[in-house]
mmCIF file of C-alpha atoms in Angstrom:
data_model
loop_
_atom_site.group_PDB
_atom_site.id
_atom_site.type_symbol
_atom_site.label_atom_id
_atom_site.label_comp_id
_atom_site.label_asym_id
_atom_site.label_seq_id
_atom_site.Cartn_x
_atom_site.Cartn_y
_atom_site.Cartn_z
ATOM 1 C CA UNK A 26 0.041 -0.045 -0.057
ATOM 2 C CA UNK A 27 1.231 3.380 -0.945
ATOM 3 C CA UNK A 28 1.302 6.020 1.774
ATOM 4 C CA UNK A 29 -0.017 9.417 1.077
ATOM 5 C CA UNK A 30 2.480 12.189 1.600
ATOM 6 C CA UNK A 31 1.329 14.956 3.986
ATOM 7 C CA UNK A 32 3.037 18.234 4.555
ATOM 8 C CA UNK A 33 5.197 18.034 7.721
ATOM 9 C CA UNK A 34 5.639 21.828 8.095
ATOM 10 C CA UNK A 35 3.852 23.299 10.909
ATOM 11 C CA UNK A 36 4.485 26.167 13.331
ATOM 12 C CA UNK A 37 3.513 27.005 16.825
ATOM 13 C CA UNK A 38 2.639 30.540 17.341
ATOM 14 C CA UNK A 39 2.301 32.007 20.853
ATOM 15 C CA UNK A 40 -0.112 35.028 20.843
ATOM 16 C CA UNK A 41 0.134 37.044 23.981
ATOM 17 C CA UNK A 42 -3.359 37.875 25.336
ATOM 18 C CA UNK A 43 -2.615 38.477 28.990
ATOM 19 C CA UNK A 44 -3.596 36.412 31.858
ATOM 20 C CA UNK A 45 -7.056 36.467 33.376
ATOM 21 C CA UNK A 46 -6.169 38.347 36.428
ATOM 22 C CA UNK A 47 -4.651 41.364 34.422
ATOM 23 C CA UNK A 48 -7.513 41.262 31.997
ATOM 24 C CA UNK A 49 -9.984 41.239 34.906
ATOM 25 C CA UNK A 50 -8.214 44.138 36.672
ATOM 26 C CA UNK A 51 -8.290 46.253 33.478
ATOM 27 C CA UNK A 52 -12.028 45.484 33.006
ATOM 28 C CA UNK A 53 -12.797 46.475 36.596
ATOM 29 C CA UNK A 54 -10.715 49.750 36.246
ATOM 30 C CA UNK A 55 -12.696 50.470 33.025
ATOM 31 C CA UNK A 56 -16.036 49.891 34.660
ATOM 32 C CA UNK A 57 -15.044 51.973 37.669
ATOM 33 C CA UNK A 58 -14.080 54.640 35.342
ATOM 34 C CA UNK A 59 -17.285 54.448 33.413
ATOM 35 C CA UNK A 60 -19.436 54.522 36.545
ATOM 36 C CA UNK A 61 -17.526 57.520 38.094
ATOM 37 C CA UNK A 62 -17.231 59.853 35.086
ATOM 38 C CA UNK A 63 -20.213 62.033 34.427
ATOM 39 C CA UNK A 64 -21.103 63.283 30.894
ATOM 40 C CA UNK A 65 -19.401 66.577 31.274
ATOM 41 C CA UNK A 66 -16.070 64.878 31.933
ATOM 42 C CA UNK A 67 -16.299 62.342 29.191
ATOM 43 C CA UNK A 68 -14.384 64.518 26.772
ATOM 44 C CA UNK A 69 -11.816 65.859 29.074
ATOM 45 C CA UNK A 70 -9.495 63.384 30.809
ATOM 46 C CA UNK A 71 -11.686 60.360 30.088
ATOM 47 C CA UNK A 72 -9.835 59.171 26.983
ATOM 48 C CA UNK A 73 -6.414 59.084 28.741
ATOM 49 C CA UNK A 74 -7.934 57.551 31.861
ATOM 50 C CA UNK A 75 -9.581 54.892 29.674
ATOM 51 C CA UNK A 76 -6.207 54.149 27.998
ATOM 52 C CA UNK A 77 -4.580 53.905 31.411
ATOM 53 C CA UNK A 78 -6.897 50.940 32.423
ATOM 54 C CA UNK A 79 -5.315 48.730 29.776
ATOM 55 C CA UNK A 80 -8.598 47.360 28.576
ATOM 56 C CA UNK A 81 -8.273 48.787 25.089
ATOM 57 C CA UNK A 82 -4.826 47.179 24.862
ATOM 58 C CA UNK A 83 -6.220 43.844 25.699
ATOM 59 C CA UNK A 84 -8.873 44.401 22.927
ATOM 60 C CA UNK A 85 -6.136 45.351 20.531
ATOM 61 C CA UNK A 86 -4.275 42.166 21.241
ATOM 62 C CA UNK A 87 -7.339 40.035 20.746
ATOM 63 C CA UNK A 88 -8.116 41.738 17.473
ATOM 64 C CA UNK A 89 -4.509 41.273 16.442
ATOM 65 C CA UNK A 90 -4.786 37.548 17.062
ATOM 66 C CA UNK A 91 -8.038 37.338 15.160
ATOM 67 C CA UNK A 92 -6.454 39.143 12.173
ATOM 68 C CA UNK A 93 -3.422 36.907 12.215
ATOM 69 C CA UNK A 94 -5.576 33.790 12.129
ATOM 70 C CA UNK A 95 -7.872 35.261 9.435
ATOM 71 C CA UNK A 96 -4.659 35.860 7.357
ATOM 72 C CA UNK A 97 -3.444 32.303 7.871
ATOM 73 C CA UNK A 98 -6.883 30.803 6.941
ATOM 74 C CA UNK A 99 -8.101 33.039 4.122
ATOM 75 C CA UNK A 100 -4.964 34.333 2.492
ATOM 76 C CA UNK A 101 -2.416 31.628 3.139
ATOM 77 C CA UNK A 102 -4.986 28.880 2.996
ATOM 78 C CA UNK A 103 -3.509 27.124 6.106
ATOM 79 C CA UNK A 104 -5.385 25.128 8.676
ATOM 80 C CA UNK A 105 -5.277 26.570 12.220
ATOM 81 C CA UNK A 106 -5.773 25.006 15.636
ATOM 82 C CA UNK A 107 -6.548 27.509 18.370
ATOM 83 C CA UNK A 108 -5.691 26.439 21.908
ATOM 84 C CA UNK A 109 -5.406 28.572 25.019
ATOM 85 C CA UNK A 110 -2.773 27.432 27.436
ATOM 86 C CA UNK A 111 -4.768 28.425 30.493
ATOM 87 C CA UNK A 112 -8.157 26.894 29.484
ATOM 88 C CA UNK A 113 -10.785 27.438 26.871
ATOM 89 C CA UNK A 114 -11.900 31.040 27.494
ATOM 90 C CA UNK A 115 -9.492 32.773 25.025
ATOM 91 C CA UNK A 116 -10.071 29.830 22.686
ATOM 92 C CA UNK A 117 -13.783 30.415 22.543
ATOM 93 C CA UNK A 118 -13.269 34.203 22.080
ATOM 94 C CA UNK A 119 -10.803 33.897 19.272
ATOM 95 C CA UNK A 120 -12.560 31.151 17.467
ATOM 96 C CA UNK A 121 -15.931 32.926 17.736
ATOM 97 C CA UNK A 122 -14.638 36.234 16.359
ATOM 98 C CA UNK A 123 -12.681 34.571 13.600
ATOM 99 C CA UNK A 124 -15.909 32.697 12.466
ATOM 100 C CA UNK A 125 -17.832 35.979 12.769
ATOM 101 C CA UNK A 126 -15.467 37.607 10.357
ATOM 102 C CA UNK A 127 -15.041 34.827 7.890
ATOM 103 C CA UNK A 128 -18.490 33.299 7.688
ATOM 104 C CA UNK A 129 -21.424 35.440 6.720
ATOM 105 C CA UNK A 130 -23.871 33.042 8.303
ATOM 106 C CA UNK A 131 -22.618 34.039 11.703
ATOM 107 C CA UNK A 132 -23.405 37.644 11.028
ATOM 108 C CA UNK A 133 -27.179 36.788 10.757
ATOM 109 C CA UNK A 134 -29.374 36.609 13.867
ATOM 110 C CA UNK A 135 -29.715 32.899 13.715
ATOM 111 C CA UNK A 136 -26.086 32.395 12.925
ATOM 112 C CA UNK A 137 -24.955 34.552 15.841
ATOM 113 C CA UNK A 138 -27.145 32.583 18.284
ATOM 114 C CA UNK A 139 -25.806 29.361 16.793
ATOM 115 C CA UNK A 140 -22.242 30.691 17.279
ATOM 116 C CA UNK A 141 -22.825 31.447 20.882
ATOM 117 C CA UNK A 142 -24.377 28.015 21.338
ATOM 118 C CA UNK A 143 -21.649 26.222 19.672
ATOM 119 C CA UNK A 144 -18.546 28.057 20.867
ATOM 120 C CA UNK A 145 -19.696 28.975 24.401
ATOM 121 C CA UNK A 146 -22.634 26.929 25.645
ATOM 122 C CA UNK A 147 -21.586 23.545 24.118
ATOM 123 C CA UNK A 148 -17.959 24.128 25.052
ATOM 124 C CA UNK A 149 -18.961 24.539 28.645
ATOM 125 C CA UNK A 150 -18.258 28.108 29.386
ATOM 126 C CA UNK A 151 -18.911 28.846 32.989
ATOM 127 C CA UNK A 152 -21.069 31.991 32.633
ATOM 128 C CA UNK A 153 -22.064 32.295 36.322
ATOM 129 C CA UNK A 154 -18.551 31.774 37.504
ATOM 130 C CA UNK A 155 -16.866 34.064 35.031
ATOM 131 C CA UNK A 156 -19.438 36.741 35.695
ATOM 132 C CA UNK A 157 -18.441 36.606 39.388
ATOM 133 C CA UNK A 158 -21.636 35.218 40.642
ATOM 134 C CA UNK A 159 -20.122 32.076 42.032
ATOM 135 C CA UNK A 160 -19.119 33.064 45.624
ATOM 136 C CA UNK A 161 -17.220 29.708 46.096
ATOM 137 C CA UNK A 162 -14.740 30.610 43.345
ATOM 138 C CA UNK A 163 -14.398 34.372 43.053
ATOM 139 C CA UNK A 164 -10.835 33.939 41.791
ATOM 140 C CA UNK A 165 -12.337 32.409 38.587
ATOM 141 C CA UNK A 166 -14.131 35.537 37.593
ATOM 142 C CA UNK A 167 -13.176 36.771 34.035
ATOM 143 C CA UNK A 168 -14.826 39.227 31.665
ATOM 144 C CA UNK A 169 -14.041 36.997 28.661
ATOM 145 C CA UNK A 170 -17.620 36.766 27.361
ATOM 146 C CA UNK A 171 -17.965 40.550 27.541
ATOM 147 C CA UNK A 172 -14.662 40.888 25.795
ATOM 148 C CA UNK A 173 -16.135 38.602 23.054
ATOM 149 C CA UNK A 174 -19.152 40.907 22.836
ATOM 150 C CA UNK A 175 -17.108 44.067 22.684
ATOM 151 C CA UNK A 176 -14.904 42.619 20.062
ATOM 152 C CA UNK A 177 -18.008 41.526 18.059
ATOM 153 C CA UNK A 178 -19.173 45.086 18.489
ATOM 154 C CA UNK A 179 -15.817 46.402 16.979
ATOM 155 C CA UNK A 180 -16.298 44.233 13.976
ATOM 156 C CA UNK A 181 -19.956 45.324 13.546
ATOM 157 C CA UNK A 182 -18.708 49.029 13.580
ATOM 158 C CA UNK A 183 -16.213 48.228 10.825
ATOM 159 C CA UNK A 184 -18.850 46.640 8.511
ATOM 160 C CA UNK A 185 -22.369 47.176 9.706
ATOM 161 C CA UNK A 186 -23.838 46.451 6.297
ATOM 162 C CA UNK A 187 -22.567 42.899 6.569
ATOM 163 C CA UNK A 188 -24.662 42.099 9.679
ATOM 164 C CA UNK A 189 -28.308 41.144 9.872
ATOM 165 C CA UNK A 190 -28.482 42.636 13.407
ATOM 166 C CA UNK A 191 -27.282 45.812 15.110
ATOM 167 C CA UNK A 192 -25.333 46.727 18.317
ATOM 168 C CA UNK A 193 -28.440 46.363 20.462
ATOM 169 C CA UNK A 194 -28.108 42.533 20.290
ATOM 170 C CA UNK A 195 -24.597 42.769 21.905
ATOM 171 C CA UNK A 196 -25.641 44.871 24.935
ATOM 172 C CA UNK A 197 -25.473 42.932 28.295
#
């Protein structure tokens, strides 16, 4: 029997997304800032204070990872395996946003619901724990689903005509 030749070239790319504690701290600082700044201050020091939280930097890193994977898949025609070293939270986020960008089905209302069911619910995302509602494990709190929603909002802002729904669906 003849064996089929498969390419043996592969690469391992480490994409820095920050650990959960740092992301959570940045998210908390961003929320505190949002809750303490009134509308008259929003256009004064608010932008620099928001930058100082680090939340936007985490979003930038996440979007950079998504764009890197999209380039590998759609331009270079390579297969990609996404795996987060500390668990599945970043895996779900990255995989969901990549699919949202590449497949128009997931930009429909039914498709977006299917995406959340497939990548978050079926994957076993701990919504209550990550939202901080599990008093037994407060250290497992992480804003990763909110980060997914915010990243989806960013994509929606870039190409609103490509979506069947608007930003109101993404509000939590």
